[in-house]
Tab-separated table of C-alpha atoms and ligand atoms in Angstrom:
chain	number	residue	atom	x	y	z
U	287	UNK	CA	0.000	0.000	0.000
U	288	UNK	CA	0.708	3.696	-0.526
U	289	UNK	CA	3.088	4.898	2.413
U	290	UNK	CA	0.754	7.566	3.793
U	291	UNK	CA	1.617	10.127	6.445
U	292	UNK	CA	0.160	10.055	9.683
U	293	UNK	CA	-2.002	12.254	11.400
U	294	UNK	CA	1.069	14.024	13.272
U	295	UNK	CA	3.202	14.369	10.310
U	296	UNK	CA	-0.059	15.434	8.373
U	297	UNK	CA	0.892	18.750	7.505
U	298	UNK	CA	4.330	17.378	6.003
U	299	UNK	CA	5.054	17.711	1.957
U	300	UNK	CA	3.466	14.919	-0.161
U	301	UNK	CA	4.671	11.259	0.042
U	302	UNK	CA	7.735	10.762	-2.354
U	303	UNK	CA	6.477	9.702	-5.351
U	304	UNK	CA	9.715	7.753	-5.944
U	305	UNK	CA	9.035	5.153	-3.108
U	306	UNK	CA	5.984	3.782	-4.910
U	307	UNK	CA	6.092	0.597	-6.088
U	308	UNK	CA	5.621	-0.122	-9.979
U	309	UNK	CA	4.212	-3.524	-10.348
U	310	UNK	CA	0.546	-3.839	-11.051
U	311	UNK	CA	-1.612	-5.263	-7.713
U	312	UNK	CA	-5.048	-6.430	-7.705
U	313	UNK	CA	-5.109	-5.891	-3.840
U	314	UNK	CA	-5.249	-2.082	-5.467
U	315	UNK	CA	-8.850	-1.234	-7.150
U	316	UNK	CA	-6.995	1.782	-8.224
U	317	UNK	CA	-3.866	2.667	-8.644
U	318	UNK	CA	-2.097	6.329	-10.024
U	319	UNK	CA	1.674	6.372	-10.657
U	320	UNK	CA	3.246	9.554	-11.867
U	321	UNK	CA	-0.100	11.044	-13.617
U	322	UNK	CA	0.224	14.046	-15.828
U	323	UNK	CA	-2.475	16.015	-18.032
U	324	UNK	CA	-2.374	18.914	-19.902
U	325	UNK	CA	-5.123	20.779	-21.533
U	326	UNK	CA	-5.198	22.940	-24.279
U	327	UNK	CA	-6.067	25.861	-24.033
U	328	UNK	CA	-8.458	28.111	-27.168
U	329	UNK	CA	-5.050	30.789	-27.298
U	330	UNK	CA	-2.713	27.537	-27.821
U	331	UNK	CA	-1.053	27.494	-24.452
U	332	UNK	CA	-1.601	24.576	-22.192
U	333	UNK	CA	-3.185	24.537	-18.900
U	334	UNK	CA	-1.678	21.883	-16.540
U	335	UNK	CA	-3.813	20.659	-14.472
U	336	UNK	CA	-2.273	17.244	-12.692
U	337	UNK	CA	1.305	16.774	-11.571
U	338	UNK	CA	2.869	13.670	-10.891
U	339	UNK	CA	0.378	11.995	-9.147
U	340	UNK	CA	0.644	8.972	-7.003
U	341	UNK	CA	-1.671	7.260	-4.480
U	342	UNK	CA	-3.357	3.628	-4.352
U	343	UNK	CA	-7.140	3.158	-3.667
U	344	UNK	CA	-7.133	-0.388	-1.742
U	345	UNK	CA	-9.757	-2.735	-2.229
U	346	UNK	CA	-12.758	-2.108	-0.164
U	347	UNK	CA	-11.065	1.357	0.976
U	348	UNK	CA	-13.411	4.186	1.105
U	349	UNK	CA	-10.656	6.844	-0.228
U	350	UNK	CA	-11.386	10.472	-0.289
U	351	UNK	CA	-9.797	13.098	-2.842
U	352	UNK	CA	-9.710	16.526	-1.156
U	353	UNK	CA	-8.657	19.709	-3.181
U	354	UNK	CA	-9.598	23.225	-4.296
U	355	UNK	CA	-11.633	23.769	-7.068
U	356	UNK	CA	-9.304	23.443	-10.487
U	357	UNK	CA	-7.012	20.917	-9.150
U	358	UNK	CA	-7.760	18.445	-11.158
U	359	UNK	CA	-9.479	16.043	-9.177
U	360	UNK	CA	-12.726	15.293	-11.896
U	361	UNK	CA	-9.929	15.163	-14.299
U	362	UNK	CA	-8.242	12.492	-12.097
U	363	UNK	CA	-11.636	10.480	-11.987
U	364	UNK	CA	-13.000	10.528	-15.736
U	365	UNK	CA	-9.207	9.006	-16.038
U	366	UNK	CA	-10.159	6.132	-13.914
U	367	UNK	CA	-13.183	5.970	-15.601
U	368	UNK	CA	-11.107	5.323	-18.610
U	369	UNK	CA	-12.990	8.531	-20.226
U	370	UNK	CA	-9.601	10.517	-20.780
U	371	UNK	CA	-6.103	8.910	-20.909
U	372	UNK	CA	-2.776	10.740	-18.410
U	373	UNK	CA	-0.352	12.328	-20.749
U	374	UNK	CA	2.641	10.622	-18.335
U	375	UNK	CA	2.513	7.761	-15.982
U	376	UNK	CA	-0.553	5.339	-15.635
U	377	UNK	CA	-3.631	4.353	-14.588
U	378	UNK	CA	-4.206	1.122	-13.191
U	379	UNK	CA	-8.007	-0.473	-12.725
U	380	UNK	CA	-8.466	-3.717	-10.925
U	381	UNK	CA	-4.696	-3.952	-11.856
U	382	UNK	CA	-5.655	-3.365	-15.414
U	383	UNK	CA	-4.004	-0.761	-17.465
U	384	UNK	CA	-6.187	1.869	-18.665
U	385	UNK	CA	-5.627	4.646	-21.494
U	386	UNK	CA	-8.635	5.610	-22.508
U	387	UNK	CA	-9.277	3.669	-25.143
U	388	UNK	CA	-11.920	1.086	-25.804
U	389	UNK	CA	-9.404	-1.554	-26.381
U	390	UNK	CA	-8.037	-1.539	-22.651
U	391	UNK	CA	-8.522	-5.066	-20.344
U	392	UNK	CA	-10.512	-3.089	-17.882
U	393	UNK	CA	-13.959	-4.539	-17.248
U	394	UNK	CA	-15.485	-1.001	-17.343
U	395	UNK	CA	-19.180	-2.934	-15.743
U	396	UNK	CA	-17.209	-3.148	-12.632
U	397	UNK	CA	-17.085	0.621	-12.224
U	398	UNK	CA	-19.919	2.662	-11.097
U	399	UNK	CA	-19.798	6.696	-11.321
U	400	UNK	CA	-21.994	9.103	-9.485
U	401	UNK	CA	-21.594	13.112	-10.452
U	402	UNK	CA	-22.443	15.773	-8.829
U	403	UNK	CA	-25.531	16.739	-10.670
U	404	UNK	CA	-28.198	13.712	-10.449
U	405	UNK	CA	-28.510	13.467	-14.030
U	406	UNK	CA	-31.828	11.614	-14.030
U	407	UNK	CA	-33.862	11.232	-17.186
U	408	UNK	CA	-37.164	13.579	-16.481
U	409	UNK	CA	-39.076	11.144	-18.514
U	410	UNK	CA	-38.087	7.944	-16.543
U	411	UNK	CA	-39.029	6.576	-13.331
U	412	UNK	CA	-37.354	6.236	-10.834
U	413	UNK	CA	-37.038	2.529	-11.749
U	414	UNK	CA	-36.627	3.134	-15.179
U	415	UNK	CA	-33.690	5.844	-14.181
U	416	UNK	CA	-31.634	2.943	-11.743
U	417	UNK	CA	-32.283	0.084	-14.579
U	418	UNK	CA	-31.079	1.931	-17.623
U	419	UNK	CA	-27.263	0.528	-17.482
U	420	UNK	CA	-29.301	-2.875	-17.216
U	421	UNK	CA	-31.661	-2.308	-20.295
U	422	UNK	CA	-29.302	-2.925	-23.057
U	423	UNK	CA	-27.614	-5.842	-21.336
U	424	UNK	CA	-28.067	-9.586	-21.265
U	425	UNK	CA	-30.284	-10.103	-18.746
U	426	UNK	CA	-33.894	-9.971	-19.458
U	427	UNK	CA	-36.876	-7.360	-18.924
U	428	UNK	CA	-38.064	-9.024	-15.401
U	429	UNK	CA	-34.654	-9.519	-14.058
U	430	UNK	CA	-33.049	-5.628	-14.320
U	431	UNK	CA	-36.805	-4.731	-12.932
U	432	UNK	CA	-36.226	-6.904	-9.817
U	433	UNK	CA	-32.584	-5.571	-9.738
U	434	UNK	CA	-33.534	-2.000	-9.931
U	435	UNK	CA	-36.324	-2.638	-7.087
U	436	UNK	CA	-33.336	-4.097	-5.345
U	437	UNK	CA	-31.234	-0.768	-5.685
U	438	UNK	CA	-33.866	1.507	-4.877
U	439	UNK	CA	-34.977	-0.728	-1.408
U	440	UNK	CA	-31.225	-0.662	-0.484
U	441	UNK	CA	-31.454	2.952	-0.483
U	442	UNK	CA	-34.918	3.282	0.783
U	443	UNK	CA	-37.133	4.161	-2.222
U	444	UNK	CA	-38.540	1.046	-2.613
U	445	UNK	CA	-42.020	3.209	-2.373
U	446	UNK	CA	-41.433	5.668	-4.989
U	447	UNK	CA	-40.354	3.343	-7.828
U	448	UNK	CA	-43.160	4.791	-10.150
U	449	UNK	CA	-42.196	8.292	-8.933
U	450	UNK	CA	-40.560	10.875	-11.752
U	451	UNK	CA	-38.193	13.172	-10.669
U	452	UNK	CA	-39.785	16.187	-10.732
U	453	UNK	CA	-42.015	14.175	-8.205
U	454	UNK	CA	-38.913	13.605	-5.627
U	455	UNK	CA	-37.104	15.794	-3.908
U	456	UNK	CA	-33.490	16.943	-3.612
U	457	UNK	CA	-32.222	14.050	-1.127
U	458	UNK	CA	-34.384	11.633	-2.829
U	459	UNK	CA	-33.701	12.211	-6.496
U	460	UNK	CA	-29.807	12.358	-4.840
U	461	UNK	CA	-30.522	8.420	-3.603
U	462	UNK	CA	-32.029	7.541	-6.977
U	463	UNK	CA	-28.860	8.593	-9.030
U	464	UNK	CA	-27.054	6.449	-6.338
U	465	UNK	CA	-29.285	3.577	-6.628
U	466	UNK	CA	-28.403	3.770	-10.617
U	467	UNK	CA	-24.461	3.692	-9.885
U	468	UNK	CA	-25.167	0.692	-7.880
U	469	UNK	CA	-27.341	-1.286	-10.156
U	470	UNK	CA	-24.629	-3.158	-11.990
U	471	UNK	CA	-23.122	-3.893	-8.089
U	472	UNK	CA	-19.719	-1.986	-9.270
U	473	UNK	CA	-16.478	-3.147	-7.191
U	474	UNK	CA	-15.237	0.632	-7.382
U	475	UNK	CA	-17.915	3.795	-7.046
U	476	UNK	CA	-16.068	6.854	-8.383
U	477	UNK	CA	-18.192	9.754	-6.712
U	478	UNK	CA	-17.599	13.205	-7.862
U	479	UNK	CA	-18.706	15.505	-5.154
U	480	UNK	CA	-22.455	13.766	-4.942
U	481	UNK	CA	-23.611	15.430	-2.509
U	482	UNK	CA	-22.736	19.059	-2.717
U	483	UNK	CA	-25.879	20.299	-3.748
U	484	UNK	CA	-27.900	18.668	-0.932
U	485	UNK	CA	-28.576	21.138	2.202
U	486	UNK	CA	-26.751	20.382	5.455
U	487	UNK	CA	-29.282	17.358	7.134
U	488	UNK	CA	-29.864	15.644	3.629
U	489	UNK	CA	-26.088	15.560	2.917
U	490	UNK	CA	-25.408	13.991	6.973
U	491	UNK	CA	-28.050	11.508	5.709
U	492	UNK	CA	-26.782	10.662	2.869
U	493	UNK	CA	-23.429	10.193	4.716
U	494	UNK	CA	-24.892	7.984	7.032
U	495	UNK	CA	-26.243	5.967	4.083
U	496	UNK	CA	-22.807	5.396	1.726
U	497	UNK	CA	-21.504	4.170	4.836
U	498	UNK	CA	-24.183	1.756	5.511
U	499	UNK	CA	-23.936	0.381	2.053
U	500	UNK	CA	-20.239	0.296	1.790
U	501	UNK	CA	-20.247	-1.947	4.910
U	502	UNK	CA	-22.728	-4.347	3.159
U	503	UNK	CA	-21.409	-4.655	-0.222
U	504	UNK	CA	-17.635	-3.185	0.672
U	505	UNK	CA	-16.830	-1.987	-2.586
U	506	UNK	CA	-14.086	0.461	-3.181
U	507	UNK	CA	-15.115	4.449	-3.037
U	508	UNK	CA	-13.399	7.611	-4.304
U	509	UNK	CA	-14.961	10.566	-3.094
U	510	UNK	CA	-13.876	13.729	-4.809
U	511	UNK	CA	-14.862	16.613	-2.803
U	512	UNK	CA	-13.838	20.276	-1.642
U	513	UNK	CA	-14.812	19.829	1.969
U	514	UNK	CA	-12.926	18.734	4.805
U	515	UNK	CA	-15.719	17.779	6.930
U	516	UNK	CA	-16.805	15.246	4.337
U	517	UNK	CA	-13.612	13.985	3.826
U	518	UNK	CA	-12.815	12.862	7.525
U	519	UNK	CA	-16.447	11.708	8.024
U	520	UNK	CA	-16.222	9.159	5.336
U	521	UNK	CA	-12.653	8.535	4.570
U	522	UNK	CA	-9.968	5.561	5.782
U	523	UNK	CA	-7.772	7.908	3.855
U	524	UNK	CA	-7.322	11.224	2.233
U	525	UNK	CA	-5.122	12.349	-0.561
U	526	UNK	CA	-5.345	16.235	-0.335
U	527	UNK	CA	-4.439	18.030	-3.733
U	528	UNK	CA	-2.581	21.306	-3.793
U	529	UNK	CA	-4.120	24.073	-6.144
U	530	UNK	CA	-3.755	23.664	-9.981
U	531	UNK	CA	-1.340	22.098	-11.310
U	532	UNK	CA	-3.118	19.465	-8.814
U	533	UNK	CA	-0.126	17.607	-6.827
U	534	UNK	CA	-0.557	14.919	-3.732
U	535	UNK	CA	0.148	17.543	-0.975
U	536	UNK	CA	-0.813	15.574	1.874
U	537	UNK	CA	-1.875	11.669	2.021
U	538	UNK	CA	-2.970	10.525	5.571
U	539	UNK	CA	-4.791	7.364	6.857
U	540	UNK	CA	-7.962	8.346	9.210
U	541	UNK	CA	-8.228	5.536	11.889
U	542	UNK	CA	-11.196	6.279	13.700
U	543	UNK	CA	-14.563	5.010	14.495
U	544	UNK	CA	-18.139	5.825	12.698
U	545	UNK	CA	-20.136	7.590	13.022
U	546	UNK	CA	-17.629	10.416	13.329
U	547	UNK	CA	-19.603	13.821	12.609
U	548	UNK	CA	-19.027	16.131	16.329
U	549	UNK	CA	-16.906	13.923	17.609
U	550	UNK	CA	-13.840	15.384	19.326
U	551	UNK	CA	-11.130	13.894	17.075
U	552	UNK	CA	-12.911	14.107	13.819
U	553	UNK	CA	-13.356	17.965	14.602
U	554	UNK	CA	-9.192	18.060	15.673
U	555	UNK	CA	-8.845	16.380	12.431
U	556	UNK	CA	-10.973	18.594	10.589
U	557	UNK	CA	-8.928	21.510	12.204
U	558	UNK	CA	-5.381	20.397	11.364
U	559	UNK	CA	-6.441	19.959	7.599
U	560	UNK	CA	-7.473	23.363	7.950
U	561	UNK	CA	-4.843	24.940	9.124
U	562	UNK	CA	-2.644	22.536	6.595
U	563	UNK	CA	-4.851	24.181	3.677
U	564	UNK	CA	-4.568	27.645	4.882
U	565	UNK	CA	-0.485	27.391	5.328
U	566	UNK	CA	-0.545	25.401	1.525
U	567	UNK	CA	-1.820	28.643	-0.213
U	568	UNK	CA	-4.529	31.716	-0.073
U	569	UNK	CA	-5.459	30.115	-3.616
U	570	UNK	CA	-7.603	27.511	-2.050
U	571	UNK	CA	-10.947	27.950	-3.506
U	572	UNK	CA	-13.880	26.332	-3.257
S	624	LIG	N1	-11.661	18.670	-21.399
S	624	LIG	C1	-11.047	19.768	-20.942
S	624	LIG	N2	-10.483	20.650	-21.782
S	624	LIG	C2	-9.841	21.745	-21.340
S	624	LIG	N3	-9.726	22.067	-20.029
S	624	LIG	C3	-10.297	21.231	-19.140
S	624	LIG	C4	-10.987	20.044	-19.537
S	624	LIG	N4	-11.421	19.407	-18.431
S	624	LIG	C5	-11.040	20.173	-17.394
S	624	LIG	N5	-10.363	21.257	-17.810
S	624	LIG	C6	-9.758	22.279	-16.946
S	624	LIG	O1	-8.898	21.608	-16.044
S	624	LIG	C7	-8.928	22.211	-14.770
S	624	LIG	C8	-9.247	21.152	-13.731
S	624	LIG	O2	-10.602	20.767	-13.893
S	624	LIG	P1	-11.274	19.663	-12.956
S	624	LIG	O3	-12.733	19.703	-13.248
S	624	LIG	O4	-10.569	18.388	-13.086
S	624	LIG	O5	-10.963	20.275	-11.504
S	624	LIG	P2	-11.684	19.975	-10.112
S	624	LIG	O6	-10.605	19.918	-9.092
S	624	LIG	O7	-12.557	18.773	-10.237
S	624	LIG	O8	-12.546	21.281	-9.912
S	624	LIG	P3	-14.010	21.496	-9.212
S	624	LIG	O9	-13.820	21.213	-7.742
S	624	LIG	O10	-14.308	22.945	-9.477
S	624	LIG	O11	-14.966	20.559	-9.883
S	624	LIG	C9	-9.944	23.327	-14.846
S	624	LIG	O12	-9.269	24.555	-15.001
S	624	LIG	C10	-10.763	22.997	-16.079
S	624	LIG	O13	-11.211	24.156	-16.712
């Protein structure tokens, strides 16, 4: 596994690059070594965005990517969704080598993604939004119904499977778009700041449920978000990006208990990451 600084030595300079190993491992659901990306920019220039990034994502590990806004860390994700290939180093998935290309050995059904806008389908239900990614596959009509039920029990719809969207509210349509990332039962859910749009008691909900769930099907998570909070409440570890060119700043393991929101060491957590943001640069944005 990724050496990863501890909780004292948090506010030290990112883990040396250099001391991670090279070999692919299929203990690792992810794995980034030495990722680089460039954009291009409309005037010609380029606009780095990711440095040299290196950090593992252990199986079953709920891992959370913490950075400013611009630092790259959506980039960093549609790259592990095999949607956009690293310009240097490499992108390993299930051990699998991934460059964005349809030809790579990844089994891309074992993924699940979940943005930050729900992206339902207005004219769908509920069911019909979680059973899409099932529709076009092998298994028949009956069986992604069932399946979808399934998804939509687990995360406590099972009532409003006839419901549209327009018909749910923020927190719920927020559950259905989960639901849909689960339907396929991914080994790795790449979440992209889910929950940011969700007031302050739906989002602690909605907390309490990806942890529920993770204990019962123990998938891998990556959990892209901006706040610090979020990050310790959910995380076993964080990987905290510096602002843009996005490089691993800070990578720390968080050993403590659930449910973590008030308690005194996640807030003392929550208050060293802080004050490691604030001494990293004013440029931290949200
Ligand atoms: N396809 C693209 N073409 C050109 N520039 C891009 C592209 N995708 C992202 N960028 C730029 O790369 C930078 C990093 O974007 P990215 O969305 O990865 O950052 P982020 O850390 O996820 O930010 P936020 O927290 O605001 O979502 C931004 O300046 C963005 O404008």
């Amino acid at each position: 596994m990724t050496p990863v600084t501890t909780m004292d030595a948090m506010t030290s300079t990112a883990t040396s690059p250099a001391t991670l190993a090279t070999t692919p491992d299929r203990r690792q659901a992810l794995a980034f070594r030495h990722v680089s990306k460039q954009f291009g920019r409309a005037d010609g220039a380029s606009l780095e965005v990711l440095r040299d990034i290196s950090f593992d994502v252990p199986a079953g590990s709920v891992v959370s990517i913490l950075g400013p806004s611009g630092s790259g860390k959506s980039t960093l994700l549609n790259m592990a969704a095999g949607l956009l290939a690293p310009d240097q180093g490499r992108v390993l998935v299930l051990g699998h080598e991934t460059t964005g290309k349809t030809t790579d050995a990844v089994d891309w059904s074992r993924l699940g993604y979940m943005f930050q806008d729900d992206r339902l389908l207005p004219w769908r239900s509920a069911l019909a939004n979680v059973g899409l990614a099932l529709e076009s596959g092998p298994i028949g009509r009956r069986a992604w119904r069932e399946r979808a039920q399934a998804q939509l029990a687990l995360v406590g719809l099972g009532d409003f499977a006839s419901a549209y969207p327009h018909q749910l509210s923020g927190g719920m349509r927020s559950r259905v778009a989960l639901a849909r990332s689960l339907v396929t039962e991914p080994d790795i859910l790449l979440m992209d700041e889910p929950f940011s749009r969700l007031d302050a008691q739906t989002r602690t909900t909605m907390h309490t449920e990806l942890l529920r769930i993770h204990r019962e099907r123990n998938m891998s998570i990556v959990f892209v978000t901006h706040d610090v909070e979020e990050a310790v409440i959910l995380a076993d570890h964080i990987v905290m990006f510096s602002p843009r060119p996005g490089r691993v700043h800070t990578e720390l393991a968080v050993d403590l208990p659930h449910p973590r929101l008030g308690t005194p060491e996640a807030q003392a957590l929550v208050a060293e990451l802080r004050a490691a943001i604030a001494g990293m640069s004013a440029d931290w944005v949200i």
